[in-house]
Structures are given as structure tokens and as C-alpha cells.
Amino acid sequence: MPVSIRPLHPVFAGEVEGVDCTRSLGADAVAAIEAGMDRFAVLVFRDQDLTDEQQVAFSRNFGEIESYGTPGNIRKPGEHRLQTPGIIDFSNLDKTGDILSVDDRIAFFKLADRLWHSDSSFRPVPAKYSLLSGRVLPSWGGNTEFADMRAAYEALDERTKSEIEPLVCLHSLRYSRAAIGFTELTEDEIVAFRPIRQRLVRTHPVTGRKSLFLASHAGEVEGWTIPASRMFLRDLTEHATQREFVYSHEWRLHDLVVWDNRQTMHRARRFDDRNEIRDVRRTTLAGDVVTMEQ
Ligand SMILES: [Fe+2]
């Protein structure tokens, strides 16, 4: 069955048919999915009952799994529930499989994933795709929302486009966590999460389309005061996340949702995290572009 993609939203996002993510893919299927990603930026694959190993194998069709010496969260070695290399646990469970206490600092840290962001924008080379697999879903809430940063860029007025063209922002997990009042980081965490420079306008390496590289991880515009930076970034984010640019994904069991972090932002939505389990697992593909060199 050939790969086909049905649009889910007027601007971006599509649903893929004709792909079994548990099996190895031919070169044609990989190319069709990559082309679909370049065009739609978010693709949904339904009914993909994946093991962790199958998720890693499917992900590797599209690049290398991201790996870094510095952590992207505050879980320590030995605090991880899942052991397959490359699989990141985005559930509300602790290492024993119990629901995380709402006053656990890991839960505080994770809450900031509900702010708009692009994965790994706080890394020197930010991520290419993220692939999120829905293994256990709550009965209410927990949507993932996506915003098309190409459409948001293109809708800016010309004056704003030229104003932002040369701008560089500083991104750090510290900023996104501070935005919800979580600042109790250890000395080691503060060092690990030191700010990284990223261009505010980036260009997609294949399509050449420009997009806004925004995230709640962005806390400063280089050379600007903090209040001016924060106000400007808030203003741009408000523009970029207007409903016309947003697709809200309502999860079904065994959905695999893939997004291109180079052209979208996303956020998790609320669910009853005290009483219900949401077990979603992510693989992340490394990017190959330093935005500062674009
Ligand atoms: Fe994320």
C-alpha cells in the first residue's frame, strides 16, 4: 500500500496511511514520509502498537537519535523507569511505575512542558524530529498542540520581519522553568542548563522556508534588556500561537505523532495527573544545523 497523507488542518499537519511503523521501511516509504514532514511539519500515524525497540528502529529511518553528555531534565541516573537507550519517558510515572506526586520536583520540572516550546532549542544543535508514542492515555485532556512557525513567520508584517532577521535569543531550561516559578535548581543543574544562542529566524534546510524559532526556553534577546526581551518574545509567541496556526491533537491509543522541531512549536495540555496515567514515550532525532551559522 503506497504512503498517502490526508491533511488534518488548513495550514499544516497530516494523517498518514499505508505505513506500519513496526516493520522496516523501504527507501520509497522513508522518502515519502520525509517529504510529508517537510510539507506538513506534523504527521500522525494511527494504530501503531509499538515496543520501545520498534519505536527506536522506526525513528532511525530519519536520522540519528539525539544524545548529549548534558541532561535535558532533572532525573538522575537510577531514577529512570524505562531502560531502552533513546527512549525518553514523558509519562507522569516515577521509576517504580507509580503516579508522580504533584509536589515532586520532577513533576514541577515536567509541568513546564505545557508551555509552548521546540524540543532541544536549549541545545547547541537543536532537534530535528520528535516522535511521541501514546501507550496509556487519560480519559480526559492531555492533547498535544502544535503551532506552525512558518505560517506564523509569513504572517508577520514586513517591518517586524526585518527587525527580527538579525536577532539572536538565549535559550535555557532555566528560563522555561522560571516562567512557572520553578527556580529551585541545584548548582549542577544550573551549570548543565547554561543558555545557548539561537537565531530567532531560521531557514528549513530542505524547503528553504523561513520560520520563527521561538520557545518558552528563550529568555533573552541578545543585547536587549530582560524586560524588553521578555515582552517582545511574549508578543511574538502570542502572534505565533493564534488558533489559525494551531492544530490540537486529540490522542487515540497507539498514535505515533511526529513533528519537525525546526518548523513548529508544541505544548502538552492539562489532564488529571493526580489520578490518571498518561504514558507517552519520545524518541528525538538530532538536528544537523547550528542556527547561528544560517
Ligand atoms: Fe516537547
Coordinates of C-alpha atoms and ligand atoms in Angstrom, one line a residue:
M1 CA 0.0 0.0 0.0
P2 CA 1.5 3.3 -1.0
V3 CA 2.1 6.1 1.6
S4 CA -0.7 8.7 1.5
I5 CA -1.3 11.8 3.7
R6 CA -4.6 13.4 4.5
P7 CA -4.5 17.0 5.8
L8 CA -5.7 17.5 9.3
H9 CA -5.6 21.3 9.4
P10 CA -5.9 24.1 6.8
V11 CA -2.3 25.2 7.3
F12 CA -0.2 22.1 8.2
A13 CA -0.4 18.6 9.9
G14 CA -1.5 15.4 8.2
E15 CA -2.5 11.8 8.9
V16 CA -0.5 9.1 7.2
E17 CA -2.0 6.0 5.8
G18 CA -0.2 2.9 4.4
V19 CA 2.7 2.7 6.9
D20 CA 3.2 0.0 9.5
C21 CA 5.8 1.6 11.9
T22 CA 6.6 -1.8 13.5
R23 CA 8.2 -3.0 10.2
S24 CA 11.3 -1.9 8.4
L25 CA 10.5 0.6 5.7
G26 CA 11.6 0.7 2.1
A27 CA 13.5 3.7 0.7
D28 CA 10.4 5.0 -1.1
A29 CA 8.3 5.0 2.1
V30 CA 11.1 6.8 4.0
A31 CA 11.4 9.4 1.2
A32 CA 7.6 9.9 1.1
I33 CA 7.4 10.4 4.9
E34 CA 10.3 12.8 4.8
A35 CA 8.7 14.8 2.0
G36 CA 5.4 14.7 4.0
M37 CA 7.3 16.1 7.1
D38 CA 8.8 18.9 5.0
R39 CA 5.4 19.9 3.8
F40 CA 3.1 19.2 6.8
A41 CA 5.6 19.5 9.7
V42 CA 3.4 17.2 11.9
L43 CA 2.4 13.7 10.9
V44 CA 0.0 11.4 12.7
F45 CA 0.3 7.6 12.3
R46 CA -2.7 5.8 13.8
D47 CA -2.8 2.3 15.4
Q48 CA 0.9 1.8 15.8
D49 CA 1.2 -0.6 18.8
L50 CA 5.0 -0.1 19.2
T51 CA 7.5 -1.6 21.6
D52 CA 10.3 0.7 22.7
E53 CA 12.7 -1.1 20.4
Q54 CA 10.4 -0.7 17.4
Q55 CA 10.0 3.0 18.1
V56 CA 13.8 3.5 18.1
A57 CA 14.1 1.4 14.9
F58 CA 11.4 3.4 13.1
S59 CA 12.9 6.7 14.3
R60 CA 16.3 5.8 12.9
N61 CA 14.9 5.8 9.4
F62 CA 15.0 9.6 9.6
G63 CA 18.3 10.3 11.4
E64 CA 20.4 9.7 14.4
I65 CA 18.9 9.6 17.9
E66 CA 19.9 12.7 19.8
S67 CA 22.4 12.0 22.6
Y68 CA 24.2 14.5 24.7
G69 CA 26.6 14.5 27.7
T70 CA 24.4 17.0 29.5
P71 CA 20.8 16.1 30.6
G72 CA 17.6 17.6 29.2
N73 CA 15.8 17.1 32.5
I74 CA 16.5 16.7 36.2
R75 CA 16.1 12.9 36.6
K76 CA 19.3 11.4 37.9
P77 CA 20.8 8.1 36.7
G78 CA 18.8 5.4 38.6
E79 CA 15.6 7.4 38.5
H80 CA 14.5 6.2 35.1
R81 CA 11.6 3.8 34.6
L82 CA 12.4 3.0 31.0
Q83 CA 15.7 1.4 30.1
T84 CA 15.8 1.2 26.3
P85 CA 18.5 3.6 25.0
G86 CA 17.0 6.5 23.1
I87 CA 13.5 6.3 24.7
I88 CA 12.6 9.3 26.8
D89 CA 9.9 8.9 29.4
F90 CA 7.2 11.6 29.2
S91 CA 4.8 9.9 31.5
N92 CA 3.6 11.1 34.9
L93 CA 5.1 8.0 36.5
D94 CA 8.0 7.6 38.8
K95 CA 10.7 4.9 38.3
T96 CA 8.6 2.3 40.0
G97 CA 5.5 3.0 37.8
D98 CA 3.5 4.9 40.4
I99 CA 2.0 8.3 39.6
L100 CA 4.4 11.0 40.5
S101 CA 3.5 13.1 43.5
V102 CA 2.3 16.6 42.4
D103 CA 4.9 18.1 44.7
D104 CA 7.8 16.0 43.4
R105 CA 10.4 18.4 41.8
I106 CA 10.4 16.1 38.7
A107 CA 6.7 16.8 38.4
F108 CA 7.3 20.6 38.7
F109 CA 10.0 20.4 36.1
K110 CA 7.7 18.5 33.7
L111 CA 4.9 20.9 34.1
A112 CA 6.7 23.5 32.0
D113 CA 6.3 21.1 29.0
R114 CA 2.8 22.7 29.0
L115 CA 4.4 25.9 27.8
W116 CA 4.9 26.4 24.0
H117 CA 8.3 25.2 23.0
S118 CA 10.5 23.5 20.5
D119 CA 12.4 20.4 21.7
S120 CA 16.1 20.9 22.5
S121 CA 16.1 24.5 21.5
F122 CA 18.4 24.7 24.6
R123 CA 21.0 22.5 22.8
P124 CA 23.7 23.9 20.6
V125 CA 22.3 21.8 17.7
P126 CA 18.6 21.8 18.2
A127 CA 16.5 18.7 17.4
K128 CA 15.1 17.6 14.0
Y129 CA 12.1 15.4 14.6
S130 CA 10.4 14.3 17.8
L131 CA 8.4 11.1 17.7
L132 CA 5.8 10.6 20.5
S133 CA 4.0 7.3 21.1
G134 CA 0.8 7.1 23.1
R135 CA 1.0 3.9 25.2
V136 CA -1.5 4.8 28.0
L137 CA -3.9 7.8 27.8
P138 CA -6.1 9.6 30.3
S139 CA -9.8 9.6 29.8
W140 CA -9.9 13.4 29.6
G141 CA -7.5 16.1 28.4
G142 CA -3.8 15.6 27.6
N143 CA -4.0 16.9 24.0
T144 CA -0.7 18.0 22.3
E145 CA -1.0 21.2 20.4
F146 CA 1.2 22.3 17.6
A147 CA 1.8 25.7 16.0
D148 CA 3.2 26.2 12.5
M149 CA 6.1 28.6 12.9
R150 CA 6.5 29.0 9.1
A151 CA 2.9 30.3 8.7
A152 CA 3.4 32.5 11.8
Y153 CA 6.6 34.0 10.3
E154 CA 5.0 34.5 6.9
A155 CA 2.1 36.4 8.5
L156 CA 4.3 39.0 10.2
D157 CA 4.4 42.5 8.7
E158 CA 7.5 43.4 6.7
R159 CA 8.8 45.8 9.4
T160 CA 8.8 43.1 12.0
K161 CA 10.4 40.6 9.6
S162 CA 13.3 42.9 9.0
E163 CA 13.5 43.8 12.7
I164 CA 13.8 40.1 13.8
E165 CA 16.1 38.9 10.9
P166 CA 19.4 39.6 12.7
L167 CA 18.2 38.8 16.3
V168 CA 19.7 36.1 18.5
C169 CA 18.0 34.6 21.5
L170 CA 19.4 32.8 24.5
H171 CA 17.6 29.5 25.3
S172 CA 17.8 27.5 28.5
L173 CA 15.6 25.1 30.5
R174 CA 16.1 27.6 33.4
Y175 CA 14.0 30.2 31.6
S176 CA 11.1 27.9 30.8
R177 CA 11.1 26.5 34.4
A178 CA 11.4 30.0 35.9
A179 CA 8.3 31.0 33.8
I180 CA 6.1 28.8 36.0
G181 CA 8.0 29.8 39.2
F182 CA 10.2 26.7 39.4
T183 CA 13.7 28.0 40.2
E184 CA 14.9 25.6 42.8
L185 CA 17.7 24.1 40.7
T186 CA 20.9 22.6 42.1
E187 CA 24.3 24.1 41.2
D188 CA 24.9 21.2 38.8
E189 CA 21.6 21.8 37.1
I190 CA 22.3 25.5 36.7
V191 CA 25.6 24.7 35.0
A192 CA 24.1 22.0 32.8
F193 CA 21.3 24.3 31.7
R194 CA 23.5 27.3 30.7
P195 CA 21.9 29.4 28.0
I196 CA 22.6 28.7 24.3
R197 CA 22.4 31.1 21.4
Q198 CA 19.9 30.6 18.6
R199 CA 18.8 32.7 15.7
L200 CA 15.2 33.9 16.0
V201 CA 14.6 33.4 12.3
R202 CA 15.7 30.1 10.9
T203 CA 15.6 28.5 7.4
H204 CA 14.5 25.0 6.7
P205 CA 17.4 23.1 5.2
V206 CA 15.3 21.4 2.5
T207 CA 12.4 23.7 1.7
G208 CA 14.2 27.0 2.3
R209 CA 11.1 28.3 4.1
K210 CA 11.8 30.7 7.0
S211 CA 10.2 30.2 10.4
L212 CA 10.2 31.8 13.8
F213 CA 12.4 29.9 16.2
L214 CA 10.5 30.5 19.4
A215 CA 10.2 28.6 22.6
S216 CA 9.5 29.2 26.3
H217 CA 13.2 28.2 26.7
A218 CA 14.0 31.6 25.1
G219 CA 14.6 34.1 27.9
E220 CA 16.7 36.9 26.4
V221 CA 17.2 38.6 23.1
E222 CA 21.0 39.2 22.9
G223 CA 21.8 42.8 23.5
W224 CA 18.4 43.7 24.9
T225 CA 17.3 44.3 28.4
I226 CA 15.4 41.4 30.1
P227 CA 12.1 43.2 30.3
A228 CA 12.3 44.3 26.7
S229 CA 13.3 40.8 25.7
R230 CA 10.5 39.0 27.6
M231 CA 7.8 41.4 26.5
F232 CA 8.9 41.1 22.8
L233 CA 9.1 37.3 23.0
R234 CA 5.7 37.1 24.7
D235 CA 4.3 39.3 22.0
L236 CA 5.7 37.2 19.2
T237 CA 4.6 33.9 20.8
E238 CA 1.1 35.3 21.1
H239 CA 1.1 36.1 17.4
A240 CA 2.6 32.7 16.5
T241 CA 0.1 30.6 18.5
Q242 CA -3.1 32.2 17.3
R243 CA -5.7 29.5 16.6
E244 CA -5.3 29.7 12.8
F245 CA -1.7 28.4 13.2
V246 CA -2.6 25.7 15.7
Y247 CA -3.5 22.0 15.3
S248 CA -4.7 20.3 18.6
H249 CA -4.0 16.6 18.6
E250 CA -6.6 14.6 20.4
W251 CA -4.8 11.3 21.2
R252 CA -6.0 7.9 20.4
L253 CA -4.3 4.8 21.9
H254 CA -1.3 3.8 19.9
D255 CA -1.0 7.0 17.9
L256 CA 2.5 7.9 16.9
V257 CA 2.9 11.7 16.3
V258 CA 6.0 13.0 14.6
W259 CA 6.8 16.7 14.5
D260 CA 9.6 18.8 13.0
N261 CA 11.0 21.0 15.7
R262 CA 12.7 23.2 13.1
Q263 CA 9.3 24.5 11.9
T264 CA 6.8 24.1 14.8
M265 CA 6.3 24.7 18.5
H266 CA 4.1 22.4 20.7
R267 CA 2.7 22.1 24.1
A268 CA 1.1 19.5 26.3
R269 CA -2.4 20.2 27.7
R270 CA -3.8 19.5 31.1
F271 CA -5.2 16.2 32.3
D272 CA -6.0 14.7 35.7
D273 CA -2.3 13.9 36.5
R274 CA -3.1 13.1 40.2
N275 CA -5.4 10.2 39.4
E276 CA -4.8 9.1 35.8
I277 CA -1.8 7.7 34.0
R278 CA -0.5 9.3 30.7
D279 CA 2.3 7.2 29.4
V280 CA 3.8 8.8 26.3
R281 CA 7.3 7.9 25.1
R282 CA 9.5 10.0 22.9
T283 CA 12.4 9.5 20.6
T284 CA 14.3 12.6 19.4
L285 CA 16.4 12.9 16.3
A286 CA 19.4 15.1 16.3
G287 CA 19.4 18.1 14.1
D288 CA 22.4 18.9 11.8
V289 CA 22.2 22.6 11.6
V290 CA 23.6 25.2 14.0
T291 CA 21.1 28.1 13.7
M292 CA 23.9 30.6 14.3
E293 CA 25.5 29.6 11.1
Q294 CA 22.4 30.1 9.0
Ligands
FE1 FE 8.3 18.9 24.0

